[in-house]
Amino acid sequence: MFSQRRDRFFDSLGASAAVIPAAPMVTHHADCEYPFRQNSDFWYLTGFDEPDAVALFLAHRPEGERFVLFVHPSSSEEEVWNGARSGVEGATSLYGADFAHPLSELPQRLGDYLEGADQIAFRVGKHPHIEKFVLKVWTQQLDQAPRTGASAFSLIAPCPLLHNLRLRKTPDEIVRIKEAARISAEAHELARDMTAPGVNERTVQALIEKHFLEQGARGPAYGSIVAGGDNACVLHYTANNNVLKDGDLLLVDAGCSLVDYYNADITRTFPINGKFTGEQYVLYELVLEAQQKAIASVSPGHKAEEVHQTAVRVLVEGLVDLGLLQGSVDGLLEQQAYRHLYMHRTGHWLGLDVHDVGAYRLGDYSIALEPGMVLTVEPGLYISDRLPISGGQPQIDEKWKGIGIRIEDDVVVTPEGNEVLTSAALSGIKSMQR
Ligand code: GLY
Ligand code: MN
Ligand code: MN
């Protein structure tokens, strides 16, 4: 799988050489580190899960000399503290590198490897430890070009090439996203079962994350959001330390990340005591309708932008009918005069990153959906005193306040239309009630 990805990347590189660094360890505090999280670009091309490594993709070289890894070498002293390393040996025998070297040799070897490439593909500004070596090699090539007659004359960003590949998932990748979706959907069902007035948000979080770990996932894909009542109107609420109140809704936005980093991203919102109030019910129905219509617009040839436009139109029509917005639907949409109630986009690509890579637009044109693309569809409504009401809009009656609703599913574009990967987490209005 990784070798096929490299082949596709080599095809897109032409005669360029790419330098793709792994992630470093990140300090949490003092000498304690966060759990290691590999750089998704590096992972996608190598499957190598150790820090600080550097991969070279030398498309200007013949086959058999094109994939080079610089890695931390085996060291019994280091491995006692931090676990086994693959070492230089493993980089070739286990990970398919044509050549591998200790990291310490990068500065003296990089120049030889990059010689003869038309361009150097390296993301400037993200990897300061490696950037200085790449720029030094390039500077030397340019300085010597009048005599050698050859140099890479441009430094390009690898992202458009690589992220174009990552945007279109292969069947193996869809299988993994489905596994993340299965585990995450089960966790949401467990969360709803145990929710009741008096339970703390963090107890629900703990149950969800316990399920992720028990099912073999690495853990949460992002800070789990377990937000009762008005807390749901803070879009990235992760404090999760309040007691759930009778009569409020609970919004849970949580998904797991697998050992190979594929993610799910699900949001469900339901009444804590099992019964919607009248206001909660009509708003939930409206968000659900917006989501269902938006999901129906996911199919090959439709634009990514249409998914958002579909959801936002349903929401604005419903809010006008309820008296929460006033004006013509087209005018409200044009002026975005709904943004005090719905302030985020309706979705994002999903893959190795939760907010996955890949363009949504090319200049003025929205990307057309293609089979294999995976996106979230996650409309919501948030009614709170926290945000000022935009000019010309009606004051909101107290009875609506403290309601935050989002419904989020993960959807893959198929040749026929789409498949919702997360429907095992129920969202129908009846299943939200007890
Ligand atoms: N959980 C982050 C998001 O829904 O985009
Ligand atoms: Mn999302
Ligand atoms: Mn989410």
GROMACS .gro file of C-alpha atoms in nm, residues 55-418:
model
  364
   55ALA     CA    1   1.234   1.075   0.379
   56LEU     CA    2   1.373   1.162   0.036
   57PHE     CA    3   1.175   1.086  -0.277
   58LEU     CA    4   1.418   1.115  -0.565
   59ALA     CA    5   1.204   1.104  -0.876
   60HIS     CA    6   1.505   1.213  -1.085
   61ARG     CA    7   1.688   0.887  -0.998
   62PRO     CA    8   1.634   0.542  -1.152
   63GLU     CA    9   1.403   0.292  -0.985
   64GLY     CA   10   1.574   0.120  -0.693
   65GLU     CA   11   1.756   0.440  -0.587
   66ARG     CA   12   1.464   0.668  -0.522
   67PHE     CA   13   1.334   0.616  -0.169
   68VAL     CA   14   1.580   0.711   0.105
   69LEU     CA   15   1.520   0.724   0.481
   70PHE     CA   16   1.731   0.897   0.746
   71VAL     CA   17   1.636   0.753   1.087
   72HIS     CA   18   1.746   0.733   1.449
   73PRO     CA   19   1.983   0.434   1.452
   74SER     CA   20   1.938   0.143   1.694
   75SER     CA   21   2.074   0.225   2.038
   76SER     CA   22   2.030  -0.010   2.332
   77GLU     CA   23   2.074   0.283   2.572
   78GLU     CA   24   1.796   0.493   2.410
   79GLU     CA   25   1.570   0.195   2.350
   80VAL     CA   26   1.568   0.109   2.721
   81TRP     CA   27   1.388   0.441   2.779
   82ASN     CA   28   1.177   0.486   2.469
   83GLY     CA   29   1.116   0.142   2.320
   84ALA     CA   30   1.241  -0.041   2.014
   85ARG     CA   31   1.357   0.145   1.705
   86SER     CA   32   1.359   0.004   1.354
   87GLY     CA   33   1.706   0.144   1.299
   88VAL     CA   34   1.886   0.176   0.966
   89GLU     CA   35   1.846  -0.198   0.902
   90GLY     CA   36   1.471  -0.193   0.960
   91ALA     CA   37   1.425   0.116   0.744
   92THR     CA   38   1.526  -0.092   0.441
   93SER     CA   39   1.410  -0.441   0.542
   94LEU     CA   40   1.075  -0.343   0.698
   95TYR     CA   41   0.987  -0.013   0.532
   96GLY     CA   42   1.122  -0.068   0.181
   97ALA     CA   43   1.374   0.216   0.169
   98ASP     CA   44   1.626   0.175  -0.115
   99PHE     CA   45   1.892   0.329   0.110
  100ALA     CA   46   1.886   0.422   0.478
  101HIS     CA   47   2.128   0.619   0.696
  102PRO     CA   48   2.155   0.747   1.051
  103LEU     CA   49   1.996   1.089   1.090
  104SER     CA   50   2.331   1.239   1.186
  105GLU     CA   51   2.450   1.182   0.828
  106LEU     CA   52   2.176   1.394   0.668
  107PRO     CA   53   2.383   1.715   0.644
  108GLN     CA   54   2.670   1.556   0.453
  109ARG     CA   55   2.459   1.325   0.231
  110LEU     CA   56   2.169   1.550   0.132
  111GLY     CA   57   2.363   1.739  -0.137
  112ASP     CA   58   2.457   1.422  -0.328
  113TYR     CA   59   2.105   1.286  -0.319
  114LEU     CA   60   1.945   1.609  -0.442
  115GLU     CA   61   2.196   1.659  -0.723
  116GLY     CA   62   2.037   1.644  -1.066
  117ALA     CA   63   1.678   1.712  -0.954
  118ASP     CA   64   1.489   1.970  -1.163
  119GLN     CA   65   1.320   2.113  -0.855
  120ILE     CA   66   1.325   2.055  -0.482
  121ALA     CA   67   0.986   1.989  -0.320
  122PHE     CA   68   1.004   2.096   0.044
  123ARG     CA   69   0.755   2.275   0.266
  124VAL     CA   70   0.931   2.588   0.389
  125GLY     CA   71   0.837   2.727   0.731
  126LYS     CA   72   0.728   2.402   0.896
  127HIS     CA   73   1.046   2.205   0.971
  128PRO     CA   74   1.314   2.447   1.095
  129HIS     CA   75   1.568   2.174   1.184
  130ILE     CA   76   1.562   2.030   0.833
  131GLU     CA   77   1.498   2.352   0.643
  132LYS     CA   78   1.848   2.485   0.713
  133PHE     CA   79   2.005   2.179   0.547
  134VAL     CA   80   1.775   2.194   0.244
  135LEU     CA   81   1.840   2.566   0.192
  136LYS     CA   82   2.214   2.515   0.232
  137VAL     CA   83   2.219   2.244  -0.035
  138TRP     CA   84   2.006   2.452  -0.269
  139THR     CA   85   2.222   2.761  -0.214
  140GLN     CA   86   2.534   2.558  -0.297
  141GLN     CA   87   2.372   2.422  -0.612
  142LEU     CA   88   2.276   2.773  -0.725
  143ASP     CA   89   2.622   2.913  -0.643
  144GLN     CA   90   2.792   2.639  -0.840
  145ALA     CA   91   2.547   2.634  -1.131
  146PRO     CA   92   2.760   2.863  -1.357
  147ARG     CA   93   3.040   2.602  -1.341
  148THR     CA   94   2.845   2.277  -1.303
  149GLY     CA   95   2.579   2.382  -1.553
  150ALA     CA   96   2.310   2.227  -1.335
  151SER     CA   97   2.096   2.316  -1.036
  152ALA     CA   98   1.741   2.288  -0.915
  153PHE     CA   99   1.616   2.635  -1.006
  154SER     CA  100   1.306   2.629  -0.796
  155LEU     CA  101   1.190   2.519  -0.459
  156ILE     CA  102   0.828   2.403  -0.474
  157ALA     CA  103   0.571   2.309  -0.212
  158PRO     CA  104   0.499   1.935  -0.216
  159CYS     CA  105   0.151   1.994  -0.072
  160PRO     CA  106  -0.056   2.033  -0.390
  161LEU     CA  107   0.085   1.708  -0.534
  162LEU     CA  108   0.069   1.505  -0.217
  163HIS     CA  109  -0.257   1.643  -0.089
  164ASN     CA  110  -0.425   1.577  -0.421
  165LEU     CA  111  -0.339   1.210  -0.368
  166ARG     CA  112  -0.448   1.212  -0.003
  167LEU     CA  113  -0.782   1.374  -0.091
  168ARG     CA  114  -0.885   1.074  -0.302
  169LYS     CA  115  -0.901   0.774  -0.071
  170THR     CA  116  -0.827   0.422  -0.196
  171PRO     CA  117  -1.050   0.128  -0.096
  172ASP     CA  118  -0.794   0.029   0.178
  173GLU     CA  119  -0.825   0.374   0.330
  174ILE     CA  120  -1.206   0.364   0.324
  175VAL     CA  121  -1.191   0.033   0.512
  176ARG     CA  122  -0.986   0.201   0.785
  177ILE     CA  123  -1.211   0.508   0.808
  178LYS     CA  124  -1.507   0.268   0.838
  179GLU     CA  125  -1.333   0.100   1.131
  180ALA     CA  126  -1.278   0.436   1.304
  181ALA     CA  127  -1.644   0.517   1.230
  182ARG     CA  128  -1.763   0.186   1.378
  183ILE     CA  129  -1.577   0.235   1.706
  184SER     CA  130  -1.679   0.600   1.733
  185ALA     CA  131  -2.046   0.531   1.656
  186GLU     CA  132  -2.054   0.261   1.926
  187ALA     CA  133  -1.908   0.507   2.174
  188HIS     CA  134  -2.183   0.759   2.095
  189GLU     CA  135  -2.451   0.497   2.155
  190LEU     CA  136  -2.292   0.408   2.490
  191ALA     CA  137  -2.273   0.776   2.581
  192ARG     CA  138  -2.643   0.831   2.519
  193ASP     CA  139  -2.734   0.527   2.724
  194MET     CA  140  -2.548   0.649   3.032
  195THR     CA  141  -2.650   1.015   3.012
  196ALA     CA  142  -2.886   1.146   3.281
  197PRO     CA  143  -2.931   1.463   3.485
  198GLY     CA  144  -2.659   1.489   3.751
  199VAL     CA  145  -2.391   1.306   3.552
  200ASN     CA  146  -2.075   1.508   3.491
  201GLU     CA  147  -1.971   1.585   3.132
  202ARG     CA  148  -1.632   1.429   3.199
  203THR     CA  149  -1.790   1.099   3.304
  204VAL     CA  150  -1.943   1.079   2.957
  205GLN     CA  151  -1.608   1.174   2.803
  206ALA     CA  152  -1.433   0.902   3.004
  207LEU     CA  153  -1.676   0.634   2.884
  208ILE     CA  154  -1.634   0.738   2.521
  209GLU     CA  155  -1.255   0.743   2.537
  210LYS     CA  156  -1.248   0.413   2.731
  211HIS     CA  157  -1.436   0.254   2.444
  212PHE     CA  158  -1.189   0.397   2.191
  213LEU     CA  159  -0.896   0.244   2.379
  214GLU     CA  160  -1.066  -0.088   2.448
  215GLN     CA  161  -1.142  -0.124   2.077
  216GLY     CA  162  -0.776  -0.078   1.988
  217ALA     CA  163  -0.781   0.284   1.873
  218ARG     CA  164  -0.495   0.515   1.962
  219GLY     CA  165  -0.739   0.745   2.141
  220PRO     CA  166  -0.952   1.048   2.059
  221ALA     CA  167  -0.885   1.202   1.720
  222TYR     CA  168  -0.929   1.553   1.870
  223GLY     CA  169  -1.030   1.694   2.206
  224SER     CA  170  -1.368   1.528   2.274
  225ILE     CA  171  -1.647   1.784   2.315
  226VAL     CA  172  -1.908   1.687   2.578
  227ALA     CA  173  -2.116   1.998   2.619
  228GLY     CA  174  -2.439   2.026   2.816
  229GLY     CA  175  -2.685   2.311   2.755
  230ASP     CA  176  -2.529   2.645   2.668
  231ASN     CA  177  -2.177   2.494   2.665
  232ALA     CA  178  -2.271   2.347   2.326
  233CYS     CA  179  -2.265   2.702   2.186
  234VAL     CA  180  -1.887   2.713   2.240
  235LEU     CA  181  -1.785   2.534   1.923
  236HIS     CA  182  -1.460   2.394   2.058
  237TYR     CA  183  -1.571   2.343   2.419
  238THR     CA  184  -1.335   2.087   2.573
  239ALA     CA  185  -1.344   2.180   2.943
  240ASN     CA  186  -1.604   1.902   2.991
  241ASN     CA  187  -1.637   1.969   3.364
  242ASN     CA  188  -2.001   2.062   3.423
  243VAL     CA  189  -2.287   1.864   3.568
  244LEU     CA  190  -2.559   1.777   3.314
  245LYS     CA  191  -2.889   1.950   3.388
  246ASP     CA  192  -3.243   1.823   3.363
  247GLY     CA  193  -3.411   1.988   3.063
  248ASP     CA  194  -3.090   2.067   2.875
  249LEU     CA  195  -2.952   1.905   2.561
  250LEU     CA  196  -2.616   1.732   2.552
  251LEU     CA  197  -2.393   1.778   2.247
  252VAL     CA  198  -2.120   1.517   2.207
  253ASP     CA  199  -1.860   1.567   1.931
  254ALA     CA  200  -1.612   1.280   1.954
  255GLY     CA  201  -1.430   1.040   1.724
  256CYS     CA  202  -1.137   0.806   1.753
  257SER     CA  203  -0.803   0.788   1.576
  258LEU     CA  204  -0.679   0.441   1.485
  259VAL     CA  205  -0.322   0.318   1.529
  260ASP     CA  206  -0.265   0.401   1.163
  261TYR     CA  207  -0.411   0.749   1.221
  262TYR     CA  208  -0.738   0.716   1.026
  263ASN     CA  209  -1.009   0.914   1.204
  264ALA     CA  210  -1.380   0.949   1.254
  265ASP     CA  211  -1.562   1.268   1.356
  266ILE     CA  212  -1.920   1.235   1.485
  267THR     CA  213  -2.155   1.474   1.664
  268ARG     CA  214  -2.483   1.382   1.825
  269THR     CA  215  -2.717   1.602   2.030
  270PHE     CA  216  -2.994   1.465   2.250
  271PRO     CA  217  -3.205   1.556   2.556
  272ILE     CA  218  -3.032   1.474   2.884
  273ASN     CA  219  -3.357   1.358   3.047
  274GLY     CA  220  -3.475   1.177   2.734
  275LYS     CA  221  -3.747   1.428   2.635
  276PHE     CA  222  -3.712   1.730   2.407
  277THR     CA  223  -3.877   2.058   2.504
  278GLY     CA  224  -4.090   2.210   2.227
  279GLU     CA  225  -3.813   2.453   2.124
  280GLN     CA  226  -3.544   2.186   2.131
  281TYR     CA  227  -3.762   1.957   1.922
  282VAL     CA  228  -3.829   2.201   1.639
  283LEU     CA  229  -3.467   2.312   1.621
  284TYR     CA  230  -3.342   1.951   1.624
  285GLU     CA  231  -3.586   1.864   1.345
  286LEU     CA  232  -3.459   2.160   1.144
  287VAL     CA  233  -3.089   2.070   1.184
  288LEU     CA  234  -3.167   1.708   1.097
  289GLU     CA  235  -3.352   1.814   0.783
  290ALA     CA  236  -3.060   2.040   0.685
  291GLN     CA  237  -2.819   1.752   0.738
  292GLN     CA  238  -3.026   1.497   0.546
  293LYS     CA  239  -3.067   1.730   0.248
  294ALA     CA  240  -2.698   1.821   0.258
  295ILE     CA  241  -2.600   1.452   0.263
  296ALA     CA  242  -2.834   1.389  -0.033
  297SER     CA  243  -2.635   1.650  -0.228
  298VAL     CA  244  -2.311   1.449  -0.185
  299SER     CA  245  -2.252   1.272  -0.516
  300PRO     CA  246  -1.998   1.273  -0.797
  301GLY     CA  247  -2.009   1.589  -1.004
  302HIS     CA  248  -2.176   1.798  -0.736
  303LYS     CA  249  -1.954   2.069  -0.590
  304ALA     CA  250  -1.819   2.051  -0.236
  305GLU     CA  251  -1.966   2.401  -0.189
  306GLU     CA  252  -2.318   2.278  -0.268
  307VAL     CA  253  -2.321   2.068   0.049
  308HIS     CA  254  -2.282   2.381   0.260
  309GLN     CA  255  -2.521   2.585   0.050
  310THR     CA  256  -2.789   2.316   0.074
  311ALA     CA  257  -2.765   2.296   0.454
  312VAL     CA  258  -2.757   2.670   0.507
  313ARG     CA  259  -3.061   2.729   0.287
  314VAL     CA  260  -3.270   2.474   0.479
  315LEU     CA  261  -3.161   2.630   0.809
  316VAL     CA  262  -3.235   2.987   0.701
  317GLU     CA  263  -3.579   2.894   0.561
  318GLY     CA  264  -3.664   2.719   0.888
  319LEU     CA  265  -3.535   3.005   1.103
  320VAL     CA  266  -3.745   3.256   0.906
  321ASP     CA  267  -4.054   3.036   0.957
  322LEU     CA  268  -3.982   3.022   1.332
  323GLY     CA  269  -3.936   3.401   1.351
  324LEU     CA  270  -3.574   3.369   1.458
  325LEU     CA  271  -3.462   3.549   1.141
  326GLN     CA  272  -3.643   3.814   0.944
  327GLY     CA  273  -3.604   3.910   0.580
  328SER     CA  274  -3.595   3.730   0.247
  329VAL     CA  275  -3.417   3.396   0.245
  330ASP     CA  276  -3.199   3.498  -0.051
  331GLY     CA  277  -3.111   3.830   0.112
  332LEU     CA  278  -3.023   3.663   0.442
  333LEU     CA  279  -2.805   3.409   0.259
  334GLU     CA  280  -2.637   3.680   0.051
  335GLN     CA  281  -2.554   3.889   0.358
  336GLN     CA  282  -2.480   3.585   0.574
  337ALA     CA  283  -2.716   3.740   0.827
  338TYR     CA  284  -2.762   3.396   0.988
  339ARG     CA  285  -2.405   3.375   1.119
  340HIS     CA  286  -2.498   3.460   1.478
  341LEU     CA  287  -2.692   3.130   1.478
  342TYR     CA  288  -2.482   2.918   1.240
  343MET     CA  289  -2.124   3.038   1.223
  344HIS     CA  290  -1.925   2.745   1.084
  345ARG     CA  291  -1.902   2.560   0.756
  346THR     CA  292  -2.104   2.243   0.700
  347GLY     CA  293  -1.808   2.008   0.672
  348HIS     CA  294  -1.450   1.930   0.591
  349TRP     CA  295  -1.245   1.652   0.431
  350LEU     CA  296  -1.169   1.361   0.665
  351GLY     CA  297  -0.877   1.118   0.654
  352LEU     CA  298  -0.539   1.094   0.823
  353ASP     CA  299  -0.607   1.442   0.956
  354VAL     CA  300  -0.948   1.513   1.105
  355HIS     CA  301  -0.960   1.836   0.909
  356ASP     CA  302  -0.796   1.657   0.621
  357VAL     CA  303  -0.582   1.805   0.348
  358GLY     CA  304  -0.697   1.885  -0.003
  359ALA     CA  305  -0.829   2.197  -0.171
  360TYR     CA  306  -1.194   2.294  -0.137
  361ARG     CA  307  -1.159   2.551  -0.411
  362LEU     CA  308  -0.938   2.620  -0.708
  363GLY     CA  309  -0.949   2.996  -0.755
  364ASP     CA  310  -1.316   3.083  -0.794
  365TYR     CA  311  -1.422   2.725  -0.860
  366SER     CA  312  -1.543   2.486  -0.593
  367ILE     CA  313  -1.395   2.136  -0.624
  368ALA     CA  314  -1.627   1.876  -0.779
  369LEU     CA  315  -1.684   1.570  -0.561
  370GLU     CA  316  -1.533   1.243  -0.685
  371PRO     CA  317  -1.571   0.882  -0.565
  372GLY     CA  318  -1.327   0.817  -0.280
  373MET     CA  319  -1.346   1.163  -0.127
  374VAL     CA  320  -1.457   1.155   0.238
  375LEU     CA  321  -1.617   1.451   0.409
  376THR     CA  322  -1.813   1.536   0.719
  377VAL     CA  323  -2.160   1.688   0.698
  378GLU     CA  324  -2.225   1.878   1.018
  379PRO     CA  325  -2.482   2.158   1.024
  380GLY     CA  326  -2.577   2.309   1.357
  381LEU     CA  327  -2.762   2.589   1.533
  382TYR     CA  328  -2.636   2.772   1.840
  383ILE     CA  329  -2.859   3.009   2.035
  384SER     CA  330  -2.691   3.185   2.321
  385ASP     CA  331  -2.626   3.527   2.468
  386ARG     CA  332  -2.262   3.483   2.375
  387LEU     CA  333  -2.281   3.635   2.026
  388PRO     CA  334  -2.422   3.971   1.924
  389ILE     CA  335  -2.725   3.958   1.697
  390SER     CA  336  -2.643   4.093   1.352
  391GLY     CA  337  -2.806   4.419   1.244
  392GLY     CA  338  -3.174   4.413   1.156
  393GLN     CA  339  -3.244   4.074   1.314
  394PRO     CA  340  -3.507   4.016   1.584
  395GLN     CA  341  -3.414   3.991   1.951
  396ILE     CA  342  -3.427   3.628   2.051
  397ASP     CA  343  -3.680   3.519   2.307
  398GLU     CA  344  -3.534   3.366   2.625
  399LYS     CA  345  -3.709   3.034   2.560
  400TRP     CA  346  -3.469   2.957   2.272
  401LYS     CA  347  -3.151   3.036   2.461
  402GLY     CA  348  -2.904   2.776   2.581
  403ILE     CA  349  -2.974   2.545   2.288
  404GLY     CA  350  -2.677   2.425   2.084
  405ILE     CA  351  -2.734   2.150   1.829
  406ARG     CA  352  -2.500   1.990   1.577
  407ILE     CA  353  -2.544   1.662   1.390
  408GLU     CA  354  -2.229   1.534   1.219
  409ASP     CA  355  -2.174   1.227   1.003
  410ASP     CA  356  -1.886   1.103   0.791
  411VAL     CA  357  -1.972   1.043   0.427
  412VAL     CA  358  -1.778   0.885   0.141
  413VAL     CA  359  -1.857   0.977  -0.218
  414THR     CA  360  -1.934   0.661  -0.418
  415PRO     CA  361  -1.988   0.621  -0.796
  416GLU     CA  362  -2.364   0.604  -0.730
  417GLY     CA  363  -2.386   0.887  -0.477
  418ASN     CA  364  -2.264   0.845  -0.123
   0.00000   0.00000   0.00000
